[in-house]
PDB file of N, CA, C and O in Angstrom:
ATOM      1  N   MET S   1      66.427 177.704 131.102  1.00  0.00           N
ATOM      2  CA  MET S   1      65.359 176.992 131.579  1.00  0.00           C
ATOM      3  C   MET S   1      65.166 177.386 133.103  1.00  0.00           C
ATOM      4  O   MET S   1      66.295 177.378 134.056  1.00  0.00           O
ATOM      5  N   THR S   2      63.988 177.597 133.503  1.00  0.00           N
ATOM      6  CA  THR S   2      63.692 177.767 135.029  1.00  0.00           C
ATOM      7  C   THR S   2      63.410 176.467 135.749  1.00  0.00           C
ATOM      8  O   THR S   2      62.777 175.624 135.322  1.00  0.00           O
ATOM      9  N   SER S   3      64.056 176.397 136.833  1.00  0.00           N
ATOM     10  CA  SER S   3      63.982 175.238 137.716  1.00  0.00           C
ATOM     11  C   SER S   3      62.682 175.355 138.490  1.00  0.00           C
ATOM     12  O   SER S   3      62.050 176.655 138.569  1.00  0.00           O
ATOM     13  N   ALA S   4      62.228 174.182 138.907  1.00  0.00           N
ATOM     14  CA  ALA S   4      61.011 174.295 139.837  1.00  0.00           C
ATOM     15  C   ALA S   4      61.164 175.126 141.085  1.00  0.00           C
ATOM     16  O   ALA S   4      60.268 175.485 141.472  1.00  0.00           O
ATOM     17  N   ALA S   5      62.285 174.905 141.725  1.00  0.00           N
ATOM     18  CA  ALA S   5      62.574 175.762 142.818  1.00  0.00           C
ATOM     19  C   ALA S   5      62.548 177.400 142.573  1.00  0.00           C
ATOM     20  O   ALA S   5      61.919 177.974 143.338  1.00  0.00           O
ATOM     21  N   GLU S   6      62.915 177.615 141.396  1.00  0.00           N
ATOM     22  CA  GLU S   6      62.911 179.080 140.919  1.00  0.00           C
ATOM     23  C   GLU S   6      61.485 179.450 140.720  1.00  0.00           C
ATOM     24  O   GLU S   6      61.108 180.528 141.251  1.00  0.00           O
ATOM     25  N   VAL S   7      60.666 178.581 140.307  1.00  0.00           N
ATOM     26  CA  VAL S   7      59.216 178.989 139.996  1.00  0.00           C
ATOM     27  C   VAL S   7      58.564 179.098 141.375  1.00  0.00           C
ATOM     28  O   VAL S   7      57.725 180.155 141.574  1.00  0.00           O
ATOM     29  N   VAL S   8      58.732 178.088 142.150  1.00  0.00           N
ATOM     30  CA  VAL S   8      58.070 178.224 143.632  1.00  0.00           C
ATOM     31  C   VAL S   8      58.510 179.675 144.501  1.00  0.00           C
ATOM     32  O   VAL S   8      57.680 180.215 145.016  1.00  0.00           O
ATOM     33  N   THR S   9      59.786 179.776 144.266  1.00  0.00           N
ATOM     34  CA  THR S   9      60.160 180.910 145.233  1.00  0.00           C
ATOM     35  C   THR S   9      59.923 182.228 144.671  1.00  0.00           C
ATOM     36  O   THR S   9      59.749 183.315 145.197  1.00  0.00           O
ATOM     37  N   GLU S  10      59.947 182.415 143.216  1.00  0.00           N
ATOM     38  CA  GLU S  10      59.434 183.639 142.722  1.00  0.00           C
ATOM     39  C   GLU S  10      57.997 183.908 142.374  1.00  0.00           C
ATOM     40  O   GLU S  10      57.636 185.160 142.564  1.00  0.00           O
ATOM     41  N   ARG S  11      57.200 182.871 142.492  1.00  0.00           N
ATOM     42  CA  ARG S  11      55.654 182.866 142.431  1.00  0.00           C
ATOM     43  C   ARG S  11      55.029 182.018 143.140  1.00  0.00           C
ATOM     44  O   ARG S  11      54.601 181.029 142.579  1.00  0.00           O
ATOM     45  N   PRO S  12      55.284 181.879 144.492  1.00  0.00           N
ATOM     46  CA  PRO S  12      54.502 180.994 145.373  1.00  0.00           C
ATOM     47  C   PRO S  12      52.917 180.907 145.044  1.00  0.00           C
ATOM     48  O   PRO S  12      52.307 181.876 144.815  1.00  0.00           O
ATOM     49  N   GLY S  13      52.485 179.691 145.052  1.00  0.00           N
ATOM     50  CA  GLY S  13      51.155 179.388 144.692  1.00  0.00           C
ATOM     51  C   GLY S  13      50.153 179.437 146.048  1.00  0.00           C
ATOM     52  O   GLY S  13      48.920 179.290 145.769  1.00  0.00           O
ATOM     53  N   HIS S  14      50.693 179.615 146.958  1.00  0.00           N
ATOM     54  CA  HIS S  14      49.773 179.503 148.161  1.00  0.00           C
ATOM     55  C   HIS S  14      50.559 180.274 149.370  1.00  0.00           C
ATOM     56  O   HIS S  14      51.579 180.450 149.376  1.00  0.00           O
ATOM     57  N   PRO S  15      49.823 181.051 150.169  1.00  0.00           N
ATOM     58  CA  PRO S  15      50.403 181.883 151.372  1.00  0.00           C
ATOM     59  C   PRO S  15      51.204 181.172 152.121  1.00  0.00           C
ATOM     60  O   PRO S  15      52.209 181.724 152.635  1.00  0.00           O
ATOM     61  N   TYR S  16      50.926 180.031 152.527  1.00  0.00           N
ATOM     62  CA  TYR S  16      51.882 179.073 153.258  1.00  0.00           C
ATOM     63  C   TYR S  16      53.243 178.747 152.674  1.00  0.00           C
ATOM     64  O   TYR S  16      54.159 178.638 153.418  1.00  0.00           O
ATOM     65  N   THR S  17      53.317 178.734 151.463  1.00  0.00           N
ATOM     66  CA  THR S  17      54.561 178.726 150.700  1.00  0.00           C
ATOM     67  C   THR S  17      55.316 179.895 150.707  1.00  0.00           C
ATOM     68  O   THR S  17      56.606 180.057 151.088  1.00  0.00           O
ATOM     69  N   ALA S  18      54.477 181.058 150.849  1.00  0.00           N
ATOM     70  CA  ALA S  18      55.214 182.362 150.732  1.00  0.00           C
ATOM     71  C   ALA S  18      55.772 182.692 152.056  1.00  0.00           C
ATOM     72  O   ALA S  18      56.640 183.662 152.160  1.00  0.00           O
ATOM     73  N   ALA S  19      54.941 182.263 153.100  1.00  0.00           N
ATOM     74  CA  ALA S  19      55.359 182.595 154.516  1.00  0.00           C
ATOM     75  C   ALA S  19      56.979 182.383 154.801  1.00  0.00           C
ATOM     76  O   ALA S  19      57.677 183.264 155.310  1.00  0.00           O
ATOM     77  N   PRO S  20      57.371 181.089 154.540  1.00  0.00           N
ATOM     78  CA  PRO S  20      58.830 180.980 154.937  1.00  0.00           C
ATOM     79  C   PRO S  20      59.672 181.740 154.064  1.00  0.00           C
ATOM     80  O   PRO S  20      60.876 182.182 154.384  1.00  0.00           O
ATOM     81  N   LEU S  21      59.374 182.160 152.876  1.00  0.00           N
ATOM     82  CA  LEU S  21      60.194 182.995 152.030  1.00  0.00           C
ATOM     83  C   LEU S  21      60.259 184.413 152.666  1.00  0.00           C
ATOM     84  O   LEU S  21      61.189 185.010 152.394  1.00  0.00           O
ATOM     85  N   ALA S  22      59.111 184.778 153.254  1.00  0.00           N
ATOM     86  CA  ALA S  22      58.975 186.010 153.827  1.00  0.00           C
ATOM     87  C   ALA S  22      59.911 186.192 155.056  1.00  0.00           C
ATOM     88  O   ALA S  22      60.133 187.391 155.482  1.00  0.00           O
ATOM     89  N   ALA S  23      60.139 185.003 155.694  1.00  0.00           N
ATOM     90  CA  ALA S  23      60.928 184.903 156.960  1.00  0.00           C
ATOM     91  C   ALA S  23      62.258 184.964 156.602  1.00  0.00           C
ATOM     92  O   ALA S  23      63.147 185.358 157.696  1.00  0.00           O
ATOM     93  N   VAL S  24      62.946 185.164 155.457  1.00  0.00           N
ATOM     94  CA  VAL S  24      64.379 185.275 155.362  1.00  0.00           C
ATOM     95  C   VAL S  24      64.800 186.584 155.701  1.00  0.00           C
ATOM     96  O   VAL S  24      64.104 187.620 155.059  1.00  0.00           O
ATOM     97  N   PRO S  25      65.737 186.807 156.545  1.00  0.00           N
ATOM     98  CA  PRO S  25      66.287 188.137 156.657  1.00  0.00           C
ATOM     99  C   PRO S  25      66.399 189.034 155.421  1.00  0.00           C
ATOM    100  O   PRO S  25      67.141 188.401 154.634  1.00  0.00           O
ATOM    101  N   GLN S  26      65.904 190.228 155.578  1.00  0.00           N
ATOM    102  CA  GLN S  26      66.462 191.183 154.618  1.00  0.00           C
ATOM    103  C   GLN S  26      66.830 192.433 155.117  1.00  0.00           C
ATOM    104  O   GLN S  26      66.336 192.851 156.061  1.00  0.00           O
ATOM    105  N   PRO S  27      67.798 193.121 154.496  1.00  0.00           N
ATOM    106  CA  PRO S  27      68.237 194.292 154.964  1.00  0.00           C
ATOM    107  C   PRO S  27      67.078 195.464 155.173  1.00  0.00           C
ATOM    108  O   PRO S  27      66.285 195.606 154.282  1.00  0.00           O
ATOM    109  N   GLY S  28      66.964 195.924 156.322  1.00  0.00           N
ATOM    110  CA  GLY S  28      66.193 197.175 156.641  1.00  0.00           C
ATOM    111  C   GLY S  28      64.714 196.583 157.081  1.00  0.00           C
ATOM    112  O   GLY S  28      63.968 197.214 157.518  1.00  0.00           O
ATOM    113  N   ARG S  29      64.687 195.271 157.207  1.00  0.00           N
ATOM    114  CA  ARG S  29      63.340 194.774 157.753  1.00  0.00           C
ATOM    115  C   ARG S  29      63.277 194.205 159.007  1.00  0.00           C
ATOM    116  O   ARG S  29      64.308 193.221 159.254  1.00  0.00           O
ATOM    117  N   PRO S  30      62.708 194.545 160.029  1.00  0.00           N
ATOM    118  CA  PRO S  30      62.889 194.097 161.342  1.00  0.00           C
ATOM    119  C   PRO S  30      62.473 192.499 161.422  1.00  0.00           C
ATOM    120  O   PRO S  30      61.782 192.106 160.683  1.00  0.00           O
ATOM    121  N   LEU S  31      63.226 191.864 162.270  1.00  0.00           N
ATOM    122  CA  LEU S  31      62.853 190.342 162.598  1.00  0.00           C
ATOM    123  C   LEU S  31      61.891 190.255 163.751  1.00  0.00           C
ATOM    124  O   LEU S  31      61.813 191.211 164.422  1.00  0.00           O
ATOM    125  N   GLY S  32      61.041 189.207 163.659  1.00  0.00           N
ATOM    126  CA  GLY S  32      60.214 188.984 164.706  1.00  0.00           C
ATOM    127  C   GLY S  32      59.298 187.972 164.618  1.00  0.00           C
ATOM    128  O   GLY S  32      59.391 187.197 163.547  1.00  0.00           O
ATOM    129  N   ASP S  33      58.566 187.526 165.551  1.00  0.00           N
ATOM    130  CA  ASP S  33      57.503 186.471 165.437  1.00  0.00           C
ATOM    131  C   ASP S  33      56.314 186.808 164.366  1.00  0.00           C
ATOM    132  O   ASP S  33      55.913 187.855 164.404  1.00  0.00           O
ATOM    133  N   THR S  34      55.993 185.934 163.629  1.00  0.00           N
ATOM    134  CA  THR S  34      54.992 186.167 162.746  1.00  0.00           C
ATOM    135  C   THR S  34      53.697 186.050 163.399  1.00  0.00           C
ATOM    136  O   THR S  34      52.518 186.499 162.866  1.00  0.00           O
ATOM    137  N   GLY S  35      53.558 185.402 164.525  1.00  0.00           N
ATOM    138  CA  GLY S  35      52.220 185.206 165.244  1.00  0.00           C
ATOM    139  C   GLY S  35      51.389 184.206 164.656  1.00  0.00           C
ATOM    140  O   GLY S  35      50.298 183.903 165.189  1.00  0.00           O
ATOM    141  N   LEU S  36      51.988 183.354 163.740  1.00  0.00           N
ATOM    142  CA  LEU S  36      51.121 182.406 163.185  1.00  0.00           C
ATOM    143  C   LEU S  36      51.297 181.177 164.021  1.00  0.00           C
ATOM    144  O   LEU S  36      52.451 180.656 164.510  1.00  0.00           O
ATOM    145  N   LEU S  37      50.134 180.440 164.429  1.00  0.00           N
ATOM    146  CA  LEU S  37      50.250 179.270 165.198  1.00  0.00           C
ATOM    147  C   LEU S  37      50.468 177.774 164.419  1.00  0.00           C
ATOM    148  O   LEU S  37      49.797 177.773 163.356  1.00  0.00           O
ATOM    149  N   PRO S  38      51.423 176.906 164.971  1.00  0.00           N
ATOM    150  CA  PRO S  38      51.385 175.566 164.365  1.00  0.00           C
ATOM    151  C   PRO S  38      50.135 174.780 164.441  1.00  0.00           C
ATOM    152  O   PRO S  38      49.695 174.916 165.471  1.00  0.00           O
ATOM    153  N   ALA S  39      49.988 173.850 163.692  1.00  0.00           N
ATOM    154  CA  ALA S  39      48.799 173.113 163.705  1.00  0.00           C
ATOM    155  C   ALA S  39      49.356 171.644 164.162  1.00  0.00           C
ATOM    156  O   ALA S  39      50.345 171.394 163.823  1.00  0.00           O
ATOM    157  N   ASP S  40      48.400 170.938 164.971  1.00  0.00           N
ATOM    158  CA  ASP S  40      48.833 169.638 165.453  1.00  0.00           C
ATOM    159  C   ASP S  40      48.302 168.749 164.343  1.00  0.00           C
ATOM    160  O   ASP S  40      47.158 168.682 163.915  1.00  0.00           O
ATOM    161  N   PRO S  41      49.265 168.102 163.649  1.00  0.00           N
ATOM    162  CA  PRO S  41      49.016 167.253 162.514  1.00  0.00           C
ATOM    163  C   PRO S  41      47.870 165.973 162.810  1.00  0.00           C
ATOM    164  O   PRO S  41      47.499 165.582 161.993  1.00  0.00           O
ATOM    165  N   ARG S  42      47.910 165.596 164.101  1.00  0.00           N
ATOM    166  CA  ARG S  42      46.951 164.513 164.486  1.00  0.00           C
ATOM    167  C   ARG S  42      45.562 165.201 164.708  1.00  0.00           C
ATOM    168  O   ARG S  42      44.535 164.424 164.643  1.00  0.00           O
ATOM    169  N   SER S  43      45.534 166.623 164.756  1.00  0.00           N
ATOM    170  CA  SER S  43      44.114 167.154 164.771  1.00  0.00           C
ATOM    171  C   SER S  43      44.113 168.343 163.923  1.00  0.00           C
ATOM    172  O   SER S  43      44.153 169.519 164.545  1.00  0.00           O
ATOM    173  N   PRO S  44      43.955 168.078 162.387  1.00  0.00           N
ATOM    174  CA  PRO S  44      44.005 169.372 161.788  1.00  0.00           C
ATOM    175  C   PRO S  44      42.845 170.413 162.104  1.00  0.00           C
ATOM    176  O   PRO S  44      41.675 170.056 162.344  1.00  0.00           O
ATOM    177  N   PRO S  45      43.107 171.575 161.830  1.00  0.00           N
ATOM    178  CA  PRO S  45      41.904 172.664 162.147  1.00  0.00           C
ATOM    179  C   PRO S  45      40.793 172.517 161.066  1.00  0.00           C
ATOM    180  O   PRO S  45      41.064 171.940 160.058  1.00  0.00           O
ATOM    181  N   SER S  46      39.686 173.043 161.471  1.00  0.00           N
ATOM    182  CA  SER S  46      38.593 173.041 160.434  1.00  0.00           C
ATOM    183  C   SER S  46      38.889 174.066 159.322  1.00  0.00           C
ATOM    184  O   SER S  46      39.895 174.898 159.346  1.00  0.00           O
ATOM    185  N   GLY S  47      38.272 173.732 157.998  1.00  0.00           N
ATOM    186  CA  GLY S  47      38.465 174.687 156.924  1.00  0.00           C
ATOM    187  C   GLY S  47      39.773 174.318 156.297  1.00  0.00           C
ATOM    188  O   GLY S  47      40.247 173.208 156.126  1.00  0.00           O
ATOM    189  N   GLY S  48      40.374 175.415 155.918  1.00  0.00           N
ATOM    190  CA  GLY S  48      41.755 175.315 155.324  1.00  0.00           C
ATOM    191  C   GLY S  48      42.822 174.669 156.441  1.00  0.00           C
ATOM    192  O   GLY S  48      43.047 175.040 157.412  1.00  0.00           O
ATOM    193  N   ARG S  49      43.695 173.846 155.811  1.00  0.00           N
ATOM    194  CA  ARG S  49      44.481 172.964 156.605  1.00  0.00           C
ATOM    195  C   ARG S  49      45.723 173.867 157.182  1.00  0.00           C
ATOM    196  O   ARG S  49      45.915 173.735 158.297  1.00  0.00           O
ATOM    197  N   PHE S  50      45.980 174.796 156.471  1.00  0.00           N
ATOM    198  CA  PHE S  50      47.063 175.585 156.989  1.00  0.00           C
ATOM    199  C   PHE S  50      46.788 177.093 157.504  1.00  0.00           C
ATOM    200  O   PHE S  50      47.455 177.933 157.654  1.00  0.00           O
ATOM    201  N   ARG S  51      45.272 177.271 157.735  1.00  0.00           N
ATOM    202  CA  ARG S  51      45.037 178.466 158.022  1.00  0.00           C
ATOM    203  C   ARG S  51      45.402 179.127 159.314  1.00  0.00           C
ATOM    204  O   ARG S  51      45.586 180.221 159.452  1.00  0.00           O
ATOM    205  N   THR S  52      45.663 178.163 160.400  1.00  0.00           N
ATOM    206  CA  THR S  52      46.386 178.733 161.512  1.00  0.00           C
ATOM    207  C   THR S  52      47.817 179.235 161.275  1.00  0.00           C
ATOM    208  O   THR S  52      48.364 179.891 162.098  1.00  0.00           O
ATOM    209  N   ARG S  53      48.429 178.998 160.154  1.00  0.00           N
ATOM    210  CA  ARG S  53      49.837 179.496 159.985  1.00  0.00           C
ATOM    211  C   ARG S  53      49.715 180.376 158.710  1.00  0.00           C
ATOM    212  O   ARG S  53      50.968 180.820 158.301  1.00  0.00           O
ATOM    213  N   CYS S  54      48.536 180.689 158.312  1.00  0.00           N
ATOM    214  CA  CYS S  54      48.506 181.537 156.967  1.00  0.00           C
ATOM    215  C   CYS S  54      48.124 183.032 157.099  1.00  0.00           C
ATOM    216  O   CYS S  54      47.190 183.245 158.034  1.00  0.00           O
ATOM    217  N   PRO S  55      49.130 183.910 156.866  1.00  0.00           N
ATOM    218  CA  PRO S  55      48.802 185.321 157.060  1.00  0.00           C
ATOM    219  C   PRO S  55      47.776 186.134 156.525  1.00  0.00           C
ATOM    220  O   PRO S  55      47.132 187.152 156.724  1.00  0.00           O
ATOM    221  N   LEU S  56      47.023 185.374 155.247  1.00  0.00           N
ATOM    222  CA  LEU S  56      45.943 185.706 154.578  1.00  0.00           C
ATOM    223  C   LEU S  56      44.682 184.899 154.858  1.00  0.00           C
ATOM    224  O   LEU S  56      43.719 185.400 154.606  1.00  0.00           O
ATOM    225  N   ALA S  57      44.616 184.214 156.058  1.00  0.00           N
ATOM    226  CA  ALA S  57      43.558 183.417 156.410  1.00  0.00           C
ATOM    227  C   ALA S  57      42.435 184.377 156.850  1.00  0.00           C
ATOM    228  O   ALA S  57      42.749 185.394 157.479  1.00  0.00           O
ATOM    229  N   ASP S  58      41.176 184.181 156.676  1.00  0.00           N
ATOM    230  CA  ASP S  58      40.119 184.926 157.148  1.00  0.00           C
ATOM    231  C   ASP S  58      38.902 183.918 157.535  1.00  0.00           C
ATOM    232  O   ASP S  58      39.232 182.817 157.841  1.00  0.00           O
ATOM    233  N   ALA S  59      37.721 184.435 157.723  1.00  0.00           N
ATOM    234  CA  ALA S  59      36.662 183.685 158.199  1.00  0.00           C
ATOM    235  C   ALA S  59      36.171 182.529 157.367  1.00  0.00           C
ATOM    236  O   ALA S  59      35.930 181.520 157.904  1.00  0.00           O
ATOM    237  N   ARG S  60      36.253 182.742 155.911  1.00  0.00           N
ATOM    238  CA  ARG S  60      36.099 181.625 155.083  1.00  0.00           C
ATOM    239  C   ARG S  60      37.130 180.593 155.185  1.00  0.00           C
ATOM    240  O   ARG S  60      36.627 179.315 155.153  1.00  0.00           O
ATOM    241  N   CYS S  61      38.190 180.894 155.505  1.00  0.00           N
ATOM    242  CA  CYS S  61      39.246 179.806 155.584  1.00  0.00           C
ATOM    243  C   CYS S  61      38.908 178.962 156.813  1.00  0.00           C
ATOM    244  O   CYS S  61      39.220 177.719 156.960  1.00  0.00           O
ATOM    245  N   SER S  62      38.361 179.499 157.803  1.00  0.00           N
ATOM    246  CA  SER S  62      37.851 178.558 158.911  1.00  0.00           C
ATOM    247  C   SER S  62      36.679 177.777 158.537  1.00  0.00           C
ATOM    248  O   SER S  62      36.501 176.717 159.158  1.00  0.00           O
ATOM    249  N   ALA S  63      35.695 178.271 158.050  1.00  0.00           N
ATOM    250  CA  ALA S  63      34.433 177.675 157.673  1.00  0.00           C
ATOM    251  C   ALA S  63      34.445 176.725 156.617  1.00  0.00           C
ATOM    252  O   ALA S  63      33.674 175.829 156.480  1.00  0.00           O
ATOM    253  N   GLU S  64      35.214 176.966 155.634  1.00  0.00           N
ATOM    254  CA  GLU S  64      35.215 176.047 154.267  1.00  0.00           C
ATOM    255  C   GLU S  64      36.693 175.464 154.070  1.00  0.00           C
ATOM    256  O   GLU S  64      37.462 176.219 154.169  1.00  0.00           O
ATOM    257  N   THR S  65      36.586 174.213 153.621  1.00  0.00           N
ATOM    258  CA  THR S  65      37.833 173.589 153.225  1.00  0.00           C
ATOM    259  C   THR S  65      37.814 173.952 151.598  1.00  0.00           C
ATOM    260  O   THR S  65      37.122 173.801 150.904  1.00  0.00           O
ATOM    261  N   PRO S  66      38.917 174.806 151.305  1.00  0.00           N
ATOM    262  CA  PRO S  66      39.135 175.120 149.918  1.00  0.00           C
ATOM    263  C   PRO S  66      39.441 173.841 149.180  1.00  0.00           C
ATOM    264  O   PRO S  66      40.280 172.885 149.298  1.00  0.00           O
ATOM    265  N   ALA S  67      38.904 173.907 147.813  1.00  0.00           N
ATOM    266  CA  ALA S  67      39.117 172.857 146.905  1.00  0.00           C
ATOM    267  C   ALA S  67      40.459 173.022 146.169  1.00  0.00           C
ATOM    268  O   ALA S  67      41.190 174.283 146.085  1.00  0.00           O
ATOM    269  N   ARG S  68      41.053 172.132 145.755  1.00  0.00           N
ATOM    270  CA  ARG S  68      42.447 172.131 145.151  1.00  0.00           C
ATOM    271  C   ARG S  68      42.023 172.381 143.791  1.00  0.00           C
ATOM    272  O   ARG S  68      41.197 171.846 143.082  1.00  0.00           O
ATOM    273  N   ARG S  69      42.846 173.647 143.254  1.00  0.00           N
ATOM    274  CA  ARG S  69      42.668 173.911 141.916  1.00  0.00           C
ATOM    275  C   ARG S  69      43.978 174.313 141.251  1.00  0.00           C
ATOM    276  O   ARG S  69      44.993 174.654 141.949  1.00  0.00           O
ATOM    277  N   GLU S  70      43.957 174.507 139.893  1.00  0.00           N
ATOM    278  CA  GLU S  70      45.305 174.814 139.093  1.00  0.00           C
ATOM    279  C   GLU S  70      45.439 176.196 139.371  1.00  0.00           C
ATOM    280  O   GLU S  70      44.509 177.065 138.990  1.00  0.00           O
ATOM    281  N   VAL S  71      46.641 176.763 139.935  1.00  0.00           N
ATOM    282  CA  VAL S  71      46.955 178.032 139.891  1.00  0.00           C
ATOM    283  C   VAL S  71      47.913 178.697 138.858  1.00  0.00           C
ATOM    284  O   VAL S  71      48.052 179.738 138.567  1.00  0.00           O
ATOM    285  N   ALA S  72      48.640 177.606 138.410  1.00  0.00           N
ATOM    286  CA  ALA S  72      49.490 177.790 137.135  1.00  0.00           C
ATOM    287  C   ALA S  72      49.520 176.614 136.491  1.00  0.00           C
ATOM    288  O   ALA S  72      49.241 175.458 137.150  1.00  0.00           O
ATOM    289  N   PRO S  73      50.044 176.526 135.001  1.00  0.00           N
ATOM    290  CA  PRO S  73      50.170 175.298 134.488  1.00  0.00           C
ATOM    291  C   PRO S  73      50.967 174.234 135.244  1.00  0.00           C
ATOM    292  O   PRO S  73      52.177 174.400 135.629  1.00  0.00           O
ATOM    293  N   GLY S  74      50.424 173.056 135.759  1.00  0.00           N
ATOM    294  CA  GLY S  74      51.068 172.115 136.435  1.00  0.00           C
ATOM    295  C   GLY S  74      51.150 172.180 137.877  1.00  0.00           C
ATOM    296  O   GLY S  74      51.873 171.667 138.593  1.00  0.00           O
ATOM    297  N   ARG S  75      50.636 173.366 138.582  1.00  0.00           N
ATOM    298  CA  ARG S  75      50.676 173.665 139.799  1.00  0.00           C
ATOM    299  C   ARG S  75      49.327 173.766 140.357  1.00  0.00           C
ATOM    300  O   ARG S  75      48.483 174.544 139.777  1.00  0.00           O
ATOM    301  N   THR S  76      49.049 173.293 141.563  1.00  0.00           N
ATOM    302  CA  THR S  76      47.863 173.313 142.071  1.00  0.00           C
ATOM    303  C   THR S  76      48.123 173.870 143.590  1.00  0.00           C
ATOM    304  O   THR S  76      49.093 173.701 144.269  1.00  0.00           O
ATOM    305  N   ALA S  77      46.962 174.474 144.114  1.00  0.00           N
ATOM    306  CA  ALA S  77      47.028 174.840 145.515  1.00  0.00           C
ATOM    307  C   ALA S  77      45.515 174.649 146.229  1.00  0.00           C
ATOM    308  O   ALA S  77      44.683 174.975 145.184  1.00  0.00           O
ATOM    309  N   ALA S  78      45.395 174.566 147.374  1.00  0.00           N
ATOM    310  CA  ALA S  78      44.034 174.551 147.954  1.00  0.00           C
ATOM    311  C   ALA S  78      43.958 175.597 148.768  1.00  0.00           C
ATOM    312  O   ALA S  78      44.347 175.998 149.938  1.00  0.00           O
ATOM    313  N   CYS S  79      43.442 176.774 148.108  1.00  0.00           N
ATOM    314  CA  CYS S  79      43.341 178.173 148.652  1.00  0.00           C
ATOM    315  C   CYS S  79      42.201 178.851 148.239  1.00  0.00           C
ATOM    316  O   CYS S  79      41.876 178.761 146.839  1.00  0.00           O
ATOM    317  N   HIS S  80      41.434 179.476 148.964  1.00  0.00           N
ATOM    318  CA  HIS S  80      40.270 180.334 148.506  1.00  0.00           C
ATOM    319  C   HIS S  80      40.738 181.651 147.527  1.00  0.00           C
ATOM    320  O   HIS S  80      39.921 182.031 146.994  1.00  0.00           O
ATOM    321  N   ARG S  81      41.847 182.045 147.926  1.00  0.00           N
ATOM    322  CA  ARG S  81      42.307 183.171 146.954  1.00  0.00           C
ATOM    323  C   ARG S  81      42.878 182.871 145.760  1.00  0.00           C
ATOM    324  O   ARG S  81      43.553 181.825 145.581  1.00  0.00           O
ATOM    325  N   ARG S  82      42.783 183.804 144.975  1.00  0.00           N
ATOM    326  CA  ARG S  82      43.383 183.813 143.475  1.00  0.00           C
ATOM    327  C   ARG S  82      44.997 184.363 143.875  1.00  0.00           C
ATOM    328  O   ARG S  82      45.091 185.556 143.944  1.00  0.00           O
ATOM    329  N   LEU S  83      46.045 183.402 143.745  1.00  0.00           N
ATOM    330  CA  LEU S  83      47.289 183.991 144.082  1.00  0.00           C
ATOM    331  C   LEU S  83      48.252 184.279 142.837  1.00  0.00           C
ATOM    332  O   LEU S  83      49.112 185.097 142.971  1.00  0.00           O
ATOM    333  N   ILE S  84      48.185 183.388 141.862  1.00  0.00           N
ATOM    334  CA  ILE S  84      48.984 183.773 140.698  1.00  0.00           C
ATOM    335  C   ILE S  84      48.287 184.166 139.522  1.00  0.00           C
ATOM    336  O   ILE S  84      47.130 183.569 139.169  1.00  0.00           O
ATOM    337  N   SER S  85      48.637 185.356 139.081  1.00  0.00           N
ATOM    338  CA  SER S  85      47.813 185.762 137.901  1.00  0.00           C
ATOM    339  C   SER S  85      48.537 185.480 136.617  1.00  0.00           C
ATOM    340  O   SER S  85      49.640 185.207 136.518  1.00  0.00           O
TER     341      SER S  85
END
């Protein structure tokens, strides 16, 4: 049986979930700043709540708040992109 943690780490449903996983040091991959800006929780950004920290954010993410949708059975994400196939 696959645990919930294994499901999330093997097939993240949102880029913001994938970002910390990508930060884990890997042999042969350089370390460095991702350039993603943290958001102030008292004043969230327009559009997608995590867009300032998302490596896949684009203009649509600034303009529109994404609707929450099911990305896999029992899993939802608020993202404009289709992340899990």
